[in-house]
PDB file of C-alpha atoms in Angstrom:
ATOM      1  CA  UNK P  23     115.885   0.424 -98.345  1.00 60.00           C
ATOM      2  CA  UNK P  24     116.994   3.347 -95.771  1.00 71.00           C
ATOM      3  CA  UNK P  25     115.395   3.478 -91.963  1.00 72.00           C
ATOM      4  CA  UNK P  26     117.597   6.159 -90.463  1.00 75.00           C
ATOM      5  CA  UNK P  27     118.232   9.913 -92.220  1.00 73.00           C
ATOM      6  CA  UNK P  28     122.501   9.220 -91.862  1.00 71.00           C
ATOM      7  CA  UNK P  29     122.160   5.133 -92.861  1.00 75.00           C
ATOM      8  CA  UNK P  30     121.463   7.349 -96.513  1.00 78.00           C
ATOM      9  CA  UNK P  31     123.972   9.620 -95.791  1.00 76.00           C
ATOM     10  CA  UNK P  32     126.605   6.353 -96.282  1.00 79.00           C
ATOM     11  CA  UNK P  33     125.530   5.607-100.398  1.00 82.00           C
ATOM     12  CA  UNK P  34     126.762   7.548-103.652  1.00 83.00           C
ATOM     13  CA  UNK P  35     124.540  11.296-103.884  1.00 83.00           C
ATOM     14  CA  UNK P  36     124.031   9.329-107.951  1.00 84.00           C
ATOM     15  CA  UNK P  37     122.340   6.063-105.998  1.00 84.00           C
ATOM     16  CA  UNK P  38     120.436   8.356-103.946  1.00 83.00           C
ATOM     17  CA  UNK P  39     119.116  10.099-107.029  1.00 85.00           C
ATOM     18  CA  UNK P  40     118.464   6.991-108.902  1.00 85.00           C
ATOM     19  CA  UNK P  41     116.709   5.254-105.590  1.00 84.00           C
ATOM     20  CA  UNK P  42     114.375   7.853-105.341  1.00 85.00           C
ATOM     21  CA  UNK P  43     113.209   8.647-108.313  1.00 87.00           C
ATOM     22  CA  UNK P  44     114.271  12.721-107.543  1.00 88.00           C
ATOM     23  CA  UNK P  45     115.021  15.202-109.457  1.00 90.00           C
ATOM     24  CA  UNK P  46     118.439  17.138-109.409  1.00 88.00           C
ATOM     25  CA  UNK P  47     116.563  20.268-107.528  1.00 88.00           C
ATOM     26  CA  UNK P  48     114.571  17.395-105.297  1.00 89.00           C
ATOM     27  CA  UNK P  49     117.507  16.036-104.731  1.00 86.00           C
ATOM     28  CA  UNK P  50     119.765  18.376-103.715  1.00 86.00           C
ATOM     29  CA  UNK P  51     117.243  19.939-101.189  1.00 87.00           C
ATOM     30  CA  UNK P  52     116.775  16.799 -99.644  1.00 87.00           C
ATOM     31  CA  UNK P  53     120.098  15.480 -99.257  1.00 82.00           C
ATOM     32  CA  UNK P  54     120.823  18.619 -97.433  1.00 82.00           C
ATOM     33  CA  UNK P  55     117.424  17.829 -94.937  1.00 84.00           C
ATOM     34  CA  UNK P  56     118.844  14.840 -94.353  1.00 81.00           C
ATOM     35  CA  UNK P  57     122.221  16.119 -93.204  1.00 79.00           C
ATOM     36  CA  UNK P  58     121.100  18.856 -90.551  1.00 76.00           C
ATOM     37  CA  UNK P  59     118.726  16.039 -89.704  1.00 79.00           C
ATOM     38  CA  UNK P  60     121.528  13.292 -88.855  1.00 74.00           C
ATOM     39  CA  UNK P  61     124.240  16.134 -87.870  1.00 71.00           C
ATOM     40  CA  UNK P  62     122.434  19.212 -86.443  1.00 66.00           C
ATOM     41  CA  UNK P  63     126.038  20.605 -85.720  1.00 57.00           C
ATOM     42  CA  UNK P  64     126.974  21.414 -89.096  1.00 54.00           C
ATOM     43  CA  UNK P  65     123.911  24.044 -88.343  1.00 56.00           C
ATOM     44  CA  UNK P  66     126.601  25.817 -86.249  1.00 57.00           C
ATOM     45  CA  UNK P  67     129.712  25.936 -88.294  1.00 62.00           C
ATOM     46  CA  UNK P  68     130.648  29.255 -89.318  1.00 64.00           C
ATOM     47  CA  UNK P  69     133.841  30.325 -91.034  1.00 65.00           C
ATOM     48  CA  UNK P  70     136.246  31.946 -88.291  1.00 69.00           C
ATOM     49  CA  UNK P  71     135.716  35.770 -89.800  1.00 67.00           C
ATOM     50  CA  UNK P  72     132.181  35.547 -89.686  1.00 64.00           C
ATOM     51  CA  UNK P  73     132.973  35.229 -85.564  1.00 65.00           C
ATOM     52  CA  UNK P  74     135.699  37.602 -85.635  1.00 66.00           C
ATOM     53  CA  UNK P  75     132.790  39.926 -87.495  1.00 67.00           C
ATOM     54  CA  UNK P  76     130.230  39.161 -84.928  1.00 71.00           C
ATOM     55  CA  UNK P  77     132.590  40.186 -81.455  1.00 81.00           C
ATOM     56  CA  UNK P  78     130.441  43.064 -79.374  1.00 89.00           C
ATOM     57  CA  UNK P  79     132.082  44.763 -75.924  1.00 91.00           C
ATOM     58  CA  UNK P  80     130.894  46.426 -73.612  1.00 92.00           C
ATOM     59  CA  UNK P  81     133.189  49.204 -72.393  1.00 90.00           C
ATOM     60  CA  UNK P  82     134.659  49.178 -69.118  1.00 89.00           C
ATOM     61  CA  UNK P  83     134.087  53.345 -68.762  1.00 85.00           C
ATOM     62  CA  UNK P  84     138.344  53.790 -69.951  1.00 85.00           C
ATOM     63  CA  UNK P  85     139.820  54.116 -72.962  1.00 86.00           C
ATOM     64  CA  UNK P  86     143.620  53.057 -72.370  1.00 88.00           C
ATOM     65  CA  UNK P  87     141.445  49.649 -70.065  1.00 88.00           C
ATOM     66  CA  UNK P  88     139.824  48.658 -73.238  1.00 90.00           C
ATOM     67  CA  UNK P  89     142.943  48.653 -75.338  1.00 90.00           C
ATOM     68  CA  UNK P  90     144.858  46.583 -73.018  1.00 89.00           C
ATOM     69  CA  UNK P  91     141.976  44.181 -73.239  1.00 90.00           C
ATOM     70  CA  UNK P  92     141.114  44.612 -77.178  1.00 88.00           C
ATOM     71  CA  UNK P  93     138.047  46.251 -76.794  1.00 88.00           C
ATOM     72  CA  UNK P  94     136.375  46.272 -73.266  1.00 91.00           C
ATOM     73  CA  UNK P  95     134.665  42.946 -72.421  1.00 94.00           C
ATOM     74  CA  UNK P  96     134.115  41.016 -75.153  1.00 93.00           C
ATOM     75  CA  UNK P  97     130.036  39.746 -74.705  1.00 94.00           C
ATOM     76  CA  UNK P  98     130.248  35.330 -74.205  1.00 92.00           C
ATOM     77  CA  UNK P  99     133.376  36.016 -72.353  1.00 94.00           C
ATOM     78  CA  UNK P 100     133.737  34.742 -68.824  1.00 96.00           C
ATOM     79  CA  UNK P 101     135.976  37.720 -66.905  1.00 96.00           C
ATOM     80  CA  UNK P 102     138.205  37.365 -63.284  1.00 96.00           C
ATOM     81  CA  UNK P 103     138.227  41.373 -61.666  1.00 95.00           C
ATOM     82  CA  UNK P 104     141.024  40.380 -58.778  1.00 93.00           C
ATOM     83  CA  UNK P 105     143.372  41.862 -56.532  1.00 90.00           C
ATOM     84  CA  UNK P 106     143.287  43.017 -53.188  1.00 89.00           C
ATOM     85  CA  UNK P 107     140.930  45.292 -51.024  1.00 87.00           C
ATOM     86  CA  UNK P 108     140.870  48.448 -51.684  1.00 87.00           C
ATOM     87  CA  UNK P 109     142.528  47.577 -55.391  1.00 89.00           C
ATOM     88  CA  UNK P 110     139.365  49.379 -57.406  1.00 90.00           C
ATOM     89  CA  UNK P 111     137.872  46.373 -58.275  1.00 93.00           C
ATOM     90  CA  UNK P 112     134.070  46.975 -57.271  1.00 93.00           C
ATOM     91  CA  UNK P 113     134.464  50.642 -59.088  1.00 93.00           C
ATOM     92  CA  UNK P 114     135.523  48.726 -62.284  1.00 94.00           C
ATOM     93  CA  UNK P 115     131.900  46.564 -61.962  1.00 95.00           C
ATOM     94  CA  UNK P 116     130.264  49.467 -61.466  1.00 95.00           C
ATOM     95  CA  UNK P 117     132.035  51.026 -64.107  1.00 94.00           C
ATOM     96  CA  UNK P 118     130.696  47.724 -66.148  1.00 95.00           C
ATOM     97  CA  UNK P 119     127.113  47.875 -65.344  1.00 95.00           C
ATOM     98  CA  UNK P 120     127.254  52.120 -65.977  1.00 96.00           C
ATOM     99  CA  UNK P 121     129.188  51.622 -69.436  1.00 95.00           C
ATOM    100  CA  UNK P 122     126.791  48.020 -70.715  1.00 95.00           C
ATOM    101  CA  UNK P 123     123.300  49.627 -70.031  1.00 95.00           C
ATOM    102  CA  UNK P 124     124.472  53.693 -72.109  1.00 94.00           C
ATOM    103  CA  UNK P 125     122.293  53.929 -75.443  1.00 92.00           C
ATOM    104  CA  UNK P 126     123.848  51.793 -77.993  1.00 88.00           C
ATOM    105  CA  UNK P 127     123.930  55.142 -80.481  1.00 85.00           C
ATOM    106  CA  UNK P 128     126.906  56.441 -77.564  1.00 85.00           C
ATOM    107  CA  UNK P 129     128.586  52.633 -78.076  1.00 80.00           C
ATOM    108  CA  UNK P 130     126.902  50.697 -75.398  1.00 87.00           C
ATOM    109  CA  UNK P 131     124.335  47.871 -75.782  1.00 92.00           C
ATOM    110  CA  UNK P 132     121.520  49.756 -73.753  1.00 94.00           C
ATOM    111  CA  UNK P 133     121.210  46.869 -72.087  1.00 94.00           C
ATOM    112  CA  UNK P 134     120.214  45.323 -68.417  1.00 96.00           C
ATOM    113  CA  UNK P 135     122.244  44.003 -65.333  1.00 96.00           C
ATOM    114  CA  UNK P 136     122.131  41.696 -62.616  1.00 96.00           C
ATOM    115  CA  UNK P 137     124.458  42.023 -60.231  1.00 96.00           C
ATOM    116  CA  UNK P 138     125.239  39.395 -57.451  1.00 93.00           C
ATOM    117  CA  UNK P 139     126.097  40.164 -53.283  1.00 92.00           C
ATOM    118  CA  UNK P 140     127.760  37.892 -51.630  1.00 89.00           C
ATOM    119  CA  UNK P 141     130.327  40.364 -49.359  1.00 86.00           C
ATOM    120  CA  UNK P 142     127.423  43.069 -47.995  1.00 85.00           C
ATOM    121  CA  UNK P 143     124.743  45.307 -49.089  1.00 90.00           C
ATOM    122  CA  UNK P 144     125.070  46.833 -53.121  1.00 92.00           C
ATOM    123  CA  UNK P 145     126.594  50.245 -52.816  1.00 92.00           C
ATOM    124  CA  UNK P 146     123.919  51.594 -54.463  1.00 93.00           C
ATOM    125  CA  UNK P 147     125.185  55.673 -53.530  1.00 94.00           C
ATOM    126  CA  UNK P 148     128.645  55.067 -55.421  1.00 94.00           C
ATOM    127  CA  UNK P 149     126.699  53.507 -58.394  1.00 95.00           C
ATOM    128  CA  UNK P 150     124.446  56.797 -58.320  1.00 95.00           C
ATOM    129  CA  UNK P 151     127.640  59.149 -57.770  1.00 95.00           C
ATOM    130  CA  UNK P 152     129.268  57.476 -60.891  1.00 96.00           C
ATOM    131  CA  UNK P 153     126.562  57.831 -62.992  1.00 95.00           C
ATOM    132  CA  UNK P 154     127.274  61.829 -64.324  1.00 95.00           C
ATOM    133  CA  UNK P 155     131.167  61.092 -64.933  1.00 94.00           C
ATOM    134  CA  UNK P 156     131.134  57.832 -67.099  1.00 93.00           C
ATOM    135  CA  UNK P 157     128.455  59.419 -68.866  1.00 93.00           C
ATOM    136  CA  UNK P 158     129.908  62.741 -69.891  1.00 93.00           C
ATOM    137  CA  UNK P 159     133.327  61.066 -70.321  1.00 91.00           C
ATOM    138  CA  UNK P 160     131.941  59.133 -73.174  1.00 89.00           C
ATOM    139  CA  UNK P 161     128.807  60.506 -74.333  1.00 91.00           C
ATOM    140  CA  UNK P 162     130.052  64.163 -73.721  1.00 91.00           C
ATOM    141  CA  UNK P 163     128.578  67.363 -72.002  1.00 92.00           C
ATOM    142  CA  UNK P 164     124.991  67.335 -73.508  1.00 93.00           C
ATOM    143  CA  UNK P 165     123.423  63.447 -72.732  1.00 93.00           C
ATOM    144  CA  UNK P 166     125.544  63.693 -69.370  1.00 93.00           C
ATOM    145  CA  UNK P 167     122.661  66.820 -68.481  1.00 93.00           C
ATOM    146  CA  UNK P 168     119.516  64.716 -69.661  1.00 93.00           C
ATOM    147  CA  UNK P 169     120.446  61.058 -67.503  1.00 93.00           C
ATOM    148  CA  UNK P 170     118.504  60.229 -64.784  1.00 94.00           C
ATOM    149  CA  UNK P 171     120.679  58.142 -61.637  1.00 94.00           C
ATOM    150  CA  UNK P 172     117.646  56.131 -61.445  1.00 94.00           C
ATOM    151  CA  UNK P 173     117.016  55.214 -64.833  1.00 94.00           C
ATOM    152  CA  UNK P 174     120.802  53.429 -64.590  1.00 95.00           C
ATOM    153  CA  UNK P 175     119.440  51.731 -61.274  1.00 94.00           C
ATOM    154  CA  UNK P 176     116.349  50.011 -62.093  1.00 94.00           C
ATOM    155  CA  UNK P 177     117.935  48.130 -64.767  1.00 95.00           C
ATOM    156  CA  UNK P 178     120.663  46.547 -62.322  1.00 95.00           C
ATOM    157  CA  UNK P 179     118.383  43.312 -60.946  1.00 94.00           C
ATOM    158  CA  UNK P 180     120.488  42.975 -57.178  1.00 94.00           C
ATOM    159  CA  UNK P 181     120.636  39.658 -55.544  1.00 91.00           C
ATOM    160  CA  UNK P 182     122.524  39.816 -51.716  1.00 90.00           C
ATOM    161  CA  UNK P 183     123.087  36.531 -50.320  1.00 87.00           C
ATOM    162  CA  UNK P 184     124.875  35.357 -47.112  1.00 82.00           C
ATOM    163  CA  UNK P 185     126.111  31.509 -47.680  1.00 83.00           C
ATOM    164  CA  UNK P 186     126.833  29.673 -50.500  1.00 81.00           C
ATOM    165  CA  UNK P 187     123.322  27.769 -50.624  1.00 85.00           C
ATOM    166  CA  UNK P 188     121.546  29.828 -51.403  1.00 87.00           C
ATOM    167  CA  UNK P 189     123.945  31.538 -54.590  1.00 87.00           C
ATOM    168  CA  UNK P 190     124.202  27.852 -55.342  1.00 87.00           C
ATOM    169  CA  UNK P 191     120.394  28.203 -55.776  1.00 87.00           C
ATOM    170  CA  UNK P 192     120.108  32.043 -57.639  1.00 88.00           C
ATOM    171  CA  UNK P 193     122.684  30.444 -60.187  1.00 89.00           C
ATOM    172  CA  UNK P 194     119.980  26.969 -61.225  1.00 89.00           C
ATOM    173  CA  UNK P 195     116.686  29.185 -60.540  1.00 90.00           C
ATOM    174  CA  UNK P 196     117.314  32.942 -60.416  1.00 90.00           C
ATOM    175  CA  UNK P 197     119.644  33.107 -62.611  1.00 92.00           C
ATOM    176  CA  UNK P 198     118.321  31.524 -65.551  1.00 92.00           C
ATOM    177  CA  UNK P 199     114.370  33.566 -65.024  1.00 92.00           C
ATOM    178  CA  UNK P 200     116.232  36.506 -65.684  1.00 92.00           C
ATOM    179  CA  UNK P 201     118.639  35.809 -68.759  1.00 93.00           C
ATOM    180  CA  UNK P 202     115.841  34.201 -70.135  1.00 91.00           C
ATOM    181  CA  UNK P 203     114.155  37.994 -70.800  1.00 87.00           C
ATOM    182  CA  UNK P 204     116.650  38.257 -73.009  1.00 84.00           C
ATOM    183  CA  UNK P 205     118.102  41.714 -72.566  1.00 92.00           C
ATOM    184  CA  UNK P 206     120.723  40.763 -69.821  1.00 95.00           C
ATOM    185  CA  UNK P 207     124.376  42.326 -71.231  1.00 95.00           C
ATOM    186  CA  UNK P 208     126.394  41.927 -67.905  1.00 96.00           C
ATOM    187  CA  UNK P 209     126.224  39.403 -64.930  1.00 96.00           C
ATOM    188  CA  UNK P 210     128.328  40.362 -61.936  1.00 96.00           C
ATOM    189  CA  UNK P 211     129.126  38.366 -59.635  1.00 94.00           C
ATOM    190  CA  UNK P 212     131.080  40.328 -55.994  1.00 90.00           C
ATOM    191  CA  UNK P 213     132.526  38.154 -55.339  1.00 86.00           C
ATOM    192  CA  UNK P 214     132.343  34.461 -56.474  1.00 91.00           C
ATOM    193  CA  UNK P 215     135.439  33.961 -53.973  1.00 86.00           C
ATOM    194  CA  UNK P 216     133.242  35.490 -50.566  1.00 83.00           C
ATOM    195  CA  UNK P 217     131.725  31.664 -49.974  1.00 80.00           C
ATOM    196  CA  UNK P 218     133.699  29.255 -51.224  1.00 80.00           C
ATOM    197  CA  UNK P 219     136.955  30.114 -49.861  1.00 71.00           C
ATOM    198  CA  UNK P 220     137.089  28.591 -46.689  1.00 68.00           C
ATOM    199  CA  UNK P 221     134.997  25.557 -45.225  1.00 64.00           C
ATOM    200  CA  UNK P 222     131.973  27.560 -43.154  1.00 56.00           C
ATOM    201  CA  UNK P 223     130.041  24.415 -42.040  1.00 54.00           C
ATOM    202  CA  UNK P 224     130.436  23.518 -38.090  1.00 51.00           C
ATOM    203  CA  UNK P 225     133.523  21.528 -37.154  1.00 53.00           C
ATOM    204  CA  UNK P 226     131.372  18.152 -35.757  1.00 53.00           C
ATOM    205  CA  UNK P 227     130.224  17.840 -39.299  1.00 57.00           C
ATOM    206  CA  UNK P 228     132.948  15.451 -39.819  1.00 62.00           C
ATOM    207  CA  UNK P 229     134.464  16.677 -43.471  1.00 67.00           C
ATOM    208  CA  UNK P 230     138.481  16.595 -43.926  1.00 75.00           C
ATOM    209  CA  UNK P 231     139.450  19.848 -45.682  1.00 76.00           C
ATOM    210  CA  UNK P 232     140.651  17.353 -48.029  1.00 77.00           C
ATOM    211  CA  UNK P 233     136.634  16.838 -48.681  1.00 82.00           C
ATOM    212  CA  UNK P 234     135.911  20.029 -49.066  1.00 78.00           C
ATOM    213  CA  UNK P 235     138.067  21.344 -51.417  1.00 79.00           C
ATOM    214  CA  UNK P 236     137.113  18.715 -53.655  1.00 85.00           C
ATOM    215  CA  UNK P 237     133.642  19.334 -53.468  1.00 84.00           C
ATOM    216  CA  UNK P 238     134.763  22.320 -54.186  1.00 82.00           C
ATOM    217  CA  UNK P 239     136.544  22.317 -56.925  1.00 87.00           C
ATOM    218  CA  UNK P 240     133.474  19.705 -58.511  1.00 89.00           C
ATOM    219  CA  UNK P 241     131.058  22.838 -57.952  1.00 87.00           C
ATOM    220  CA  UNK P 242     133.327  25.804 -59.309  1.00 89.00           C
ATOM    221  CA  UNK P 243     133.597  23.198 -62.422  1.00 91.00           C
ATOM    222  CA  UNK P 244     130.081  22.655 -62.290  1.00 91.00           C
ATOM    223  CA  UNK P 245     129.389  26.214 -62.532  1.00 91.00           C
ATOM    224  CA  UNK P 246     131.945  27.131 -65.058  1.00 92.00           C
ATOM    225  CA  UNK P 247     130.226  25.152 -66.964  1.00 93.00           C
ATOM    226  CA  UNK P 248     127.075  26.487 -67.430  1.00 93.00           C
ATOM    227  CA  UNK P 249     128.346  30.042 -67.404  1.00 94.00           C
ATOM    228  CA  UNK P 250     129.653  29.113 -70.106  1.00 94.00           C
ATOM    229  CA  UNK P 251     126.741  27.598 -71.865  1.00 93.00           C
ATOM    230  CA  UNK P 252     124.676  30.794 -70.723  1.00 94.00           C
ATOM    231  CA  UNK P 253     127.444  33.305 -71.686  1.00 94.00           C
ATOM    232  CA  UNK P 254     127.007  32.015 -75.553  1.00 91.00           C
ATOM    233  CA  UNK P 255     123.174  31.486 -75.362  1.00 92.00           C
ATOM    234  CA  UNK P 256     122.078  34.576 -73.982  1.00 93.00           C
ATOM    235  CA  UNK P 257     125.791  37.095 -75.220  1.00 92.00           C
ATOM    236  CA  UNK P 258     125.627  37.873 -72.560  1.00 94.00           C
ATOM    237  CA  UNK P 259     129.618  38.331 -71.109  1.00 96.00           C
ATOM    238  CA  UNK P 260     130.272  37.465 -66.571  1.00 97.00           C
ATOM    239  CA  UNK P 261     132.299  39.816 -64.941  1.00 97.00           C
ATOM    240  CA  UNK P 262     133.692  37.671 -60.994  1.00 96.00           C
ATOM    241  CA  UNK P 263     135.263  39.683 -58.278  1.00 94.00           C
ATOM    242  CA  UNK P 264     137.983  37.245 -57.295  1.00 93.00           C
ATOM    243  CA  UNK P 265     139.803  37.587 -53.957  1.00 90.00           C
ATOM    244  CA  UNK P 266     144.326  37.801 -52.981  1.00 88.00           C
ATOM    245  CA  UNK P 267     145.508  34.245 -51.213  1.00 84.00           C
ATOM    246  CA  UNK P 268     148.815  34.452 -49.798  1.00 81.00           C
ATOM    247  CA  UNK P 269     151.795  32.245 -51.353  1.00 75.00           C
ATOM    248  CA  UNK P 270     153.139  31.168 -48.993  1.00 69.00           C
ATOM    249  CA  UNK P 271     156.059  28.853 -51.730  1.00 58.00           C
ATOM    250  CA  UNK P 272     156.468  32.002 -53.691  1.00 46.00           C
ATOM    251  CA  UNK P 273     160.454  33.396 -53.261  1.00 47.00           C
ATOM    252  CA  UNK P 274     161.142  29.771 -53.995  1.00 46.00           C
ATOM    253  CA  UNK P 275     162.725  29.303 -50.625  1.00 44.00           C
ATOM    254  CA  UNK P 276     165.173  31.998 -51.112  1.00 44.00           C
ATOM    255  CA  UNK P 277     163.783  34.586 -50.196  1.00 43.00           C
ATOM    256  CA  UNK P 278     163.856  37.575 -52.287  1.00 46.00           C
ATOM    257  CA  UNK P 279     159.749  37.399 -53.092  1.00 44.00           C
ATOM    258  CA  UNK P 280     160.499  35.710 -56.819  1.00 43.00           C
ATOM    259  CA  UNK P 281     156.896  34.319 -58.111  1.00 43.00           C
ATOM    260  CA  UNK P 282     156.089  30.925 -58.183  1.00 44.00           C
ATOM    261  CA  UNK P 283     156.758  29.668 -61.704  1.00 40.00           C
ATOM    262  CA  UNK P 284     153.268  28.829 -62.031  1.00 43.00           C
ATOM    263  CA  UNK P 285     152.618  31.738 -60.774  1.00 42.00           C
ATOM    264  CA  UNK P 286     154.813  33.621 -63.667  1.00 40.00           C
ATOM    265  CA  UNK P 287     153.488  31.643 -66.233  1.00 38.00           C
ATOM    266  CA  UNK P 288     149.680  32.893 -66.198  1.00 42.00           C
ATOM    267  CA  UNK P 289     149.253  35.432 -68.869  1.00 43.00           C
ATOM    268  CA  UNK P 290     146.907  38.506 -67.770  1.00 47.00           C
ATOM    269  CA  UNK P 291     146.459  42.212 -67.278  1.00 51.00           C
ATOM    270  CA  UNK P 292     147.874  44.333 -65.535  1.00 48.00           C
ATOM    271  CA  UNK P 293     145.964  47.363 -63.762  1.00 52.00           C
ATOM    272  CA  UNK P 294     148.053  49.648 -61.195  1.00 48.00           C
ATOM    273  CA  UNK P 295     145.116  51.552 -58.739  1.00 48.00           C
ATOM    274  CA  UNK P 296     145.278  54.845 -56.786  1.00 44.00           C
ATOM    275  CA  UNK P 297     142.572  53.989 -54.566  1.00 45.00           C
ATOM    276  CA  UNK P 298     138.616  54.315 -54.757  1.00 45.00           C
ATOM    277  CA  UNK P 299     137.870  57.187 -56.562  1.00 43.00           C
ATOM    278  CA  UNK P 300     134.830  57.797 -58.480  1.00 40.00           C
ATOM    279  CA  UNK P 301     136.090  58.011 -61.918  1.00 41.00           C
ATOM    280  CA  UNK P 302     138.816  55.618 -63.297  1.00 40.00           C
ATOM    281  CA  UNK P 303     142.378  56.925 -63.977  1.00 39.00           C
ATOM    282  CA  UNK P 304     143.241  56.322 -67.351  1.00 35.00           C
ATOM    283  CA  UNK P 305     146.819  57.845 -67.417  1.00 33.00           C
ATOM    284  CA  UNK P 306     147.339  54.780 -64.716  1.00 37.00           C
ATOM    285  CA  UNK P 307     149.964  52.978 -66.789  1.00 38.00           C
ATOM    286  CA  UNK P 308     148.818  49.210 -68.487  1.00 43.00           C
ATOM    287  CA  UNK P 309     150.162  46.569 -69.823  1.00 39.00           C
ATOM    288  CA  UNK P 310     149.025  43.201 -71.171  1.00 40.00           C
ATOM    289  CA  UNK P 311     151.897  40.788 -71.793  1.00 39.00           C
ATOM    290  CA  UNK P 312     152.171  37.299 -70.464  1.00 43.00           C
ATOM    291  CA  UNK P 313     155.128  37.022 -68.111  1.00 46.00           C
ATOM    292  CA  UNK P 314     153.376  37.616 -64.963  1.00 46.00           C
ATOM    293  CA  UNK P 315     156.565  37.363 -62.860  1.00 47.00           C
ATOM    294  CA  UNK P 316     157.656  41.241 -64.483  1.00 47.00           C
ATOM    295  CA  UNK P 317     153.828  42.473 -64.444  1.00 46.00           C
ATOM    296  CA  UNK P 318     153.153  41.542 -61.642  1.00 52.00           C
ATOM    297  CA  UNK P 319     155.835  42.209 -59.576  1.00 54.00           C
ATOM    298  CA  UNK P 320     153.710  44.625 -57.298  1.00 52.00           C
ATOM    299  CA  UNK P 321     151.788  42.252 -56.143  1.00 57.00           C
ATOM    300  CA  UNK P 322     154.224  38.996 -56.118  1.00 54.00           C
ATOM    301  CA  UNK P 323     156.259  40.293 -54.138  1.00 55.00           C
ATOM    302  CA  UNK P 324     153.433  40.388 -51.489  1.00 63.00           C
ATOM    303  CA  UNK P 325     153.453  37.119 -51.915  1.00 76.00           C
ATOM    304  CA  UNK P 326     149.705  37.290 -52.717  1.00 82.00           C
ATOM    305  CA  UNK P 327     147.778  34.987 -56.280  1.00 86.00           C
ATOM    306  CA  UNK P 328     144.503  34.524 -57.161  1.00 89.00           C
ATOM    307  CA  UNK P 329     142.250  32.679 -54.260  1.00 88.00           C
ATOM    308  CA  UNK P 330     139.696  28.778 -55.315  1.00 88.00           C
ATOM    309  CA  UNK P 331     143.554  28.349 -56.912  1.00 85.00           C
ATOM    310  CA  UNK P 332     144.226  26.651 -60.445  1.00 88.00           C
ATOM    311  CA  UNK P 333     140.495  24.737 -60.871  1.00 89.00           C
ATOM    312  CA  UNK P 334     139.158  28.261 -60.891  1.00 91.00           C
ATOM    313  CA  UNK P 335     142.348  29.628 -62.931  1.00 91.00           C
ATOM    314  CA  UNK P 336     140.705  27.094 -65.930  1.00 92.00           C
ATOM    315  CA  UNK P 337     137.454  28.483 -66.289  1.00 93.00           C
ATOM    316  CA  UNK P 338     138.604  31.945 -66.885  1.00 94.00           C
ATOM    317  CA  UNK P 339     138.358  32.548 -70.182  1.00 93.00           C
ATOM    318  CA  UNK P 340     140.462  36.438 -69.041  1.00 93.00           C
ATOM    319  CA  UNK P 341     142.098  37.635 -65.686  1.00 93.00           C
ATOM    320  CA  UNK P 342     142.437  41.162 -64.688  1.00 93.00           C
ATOM    321  CA  UNK P 343     144.702  41.680 -62.223  1.00 89.00           C
ATOM    322  CA  UNK P 344     144.626  45.244 -59.602  1.00 88.00           C
ATOM    323  CA  UNK P 345     147.128  46.824 -57.439  1.00 81.00           C
ATOM    324  CA  UNK P 346     147.117  48.829 -55.287  1.00 77.00           C
ATOM    325  CA  UNK P 347     150.024  51.497 -55.080  1.00 72.00           C
ATOM    326  CA  UNK P 348     151.901  51.992 -52.217  1.00 65.00           C
TER     327      UNK P 348
END
C-alpha cells in the first residue's frame, strides 16, 4: 500500500487503476490530485507564450524611453535609476508615480504607489506641478482639464526615513502591510544608497570596514530576495534610485578615462538629461546597447559608477543610467 501521495506515483498507472478499482475517468482525476498534492510546484508551470501575454507595463510618460525599455517598467521587475546629482532621477520616478495612477482607458494601471524617501522631504510641490503636463501629454486635453492633482497625491503612500534601521524596519513590517491591500502597482525608493553607502556608526563600535561591507552585502541579498518575492506575489514594480561613486581604477592606468572592463561589461540604458524640467524631453538621444563602454562614455570619463557594488548590480533586473550633458 501507499502511505504518501508521491509513493502512489511511483507505480505504473495501470497498476494504480487495478489496485484501486477506479474507472478510467475516476483514475485520471485521482492521479491528477495526487500529482498536485505531491508536486505542488507543477501547478505554477505555464508556457512561455502565456507568460509573455501577461506582461504589463508602467509607462514612464515618455514614448522614447518606453521604446528603449521595451514598453516601460514591467510589473514584477526591479529597476534601478542611477546617475549623478541633478541628472533627472527623481523627475523620472515622479513621472512613474503619476503614470501608474492614470486610468486603464488611457493605458494606465489605476494603481496606488508607495514612495520611500531617504534623502529629505518628498517633493510634493514638484509632483503637483507635473500632474497636468503629464496627463495632457498622455491622455489629452479633456482628461487633463478634469484632473485634480490632490487625487493623485492621495494615492501615494509616502514614508521618510533618516536611518538604515528605520528603513529596514519599514521593509519588514510597513511595506508588506501596504502591499497586501492589493492595489499597489509601484514602489519607489529614493534612494536605496543613502543609508548604505558608508558606515555611519560611531568609531568606538570597533566595526572594521570589511565587517561593515560584509554585513551590507548580506542585507542587500536578503532585501533583494524579499523584493523579488513581493514583486511577483503582489504584481507590482520596484524602482530604486541609486547614487554614483568614484571609479579610482577606471582609466586602466593609461590616464585617458577609459572605463574598466567590469564597468563596460554590464548592459544598460543611457538617458542624457538637460537638467530638471517639469516635462521629460522626448527629443533626448536614447540608446539601448550591451556595450556600456560606448554609451556611458560621458559618465565613465568622469570616472563614475553605480554605488553599492556588484552585489546590488546582480539583484536588479534593469539599470537605467542618466547623465546631464555638460
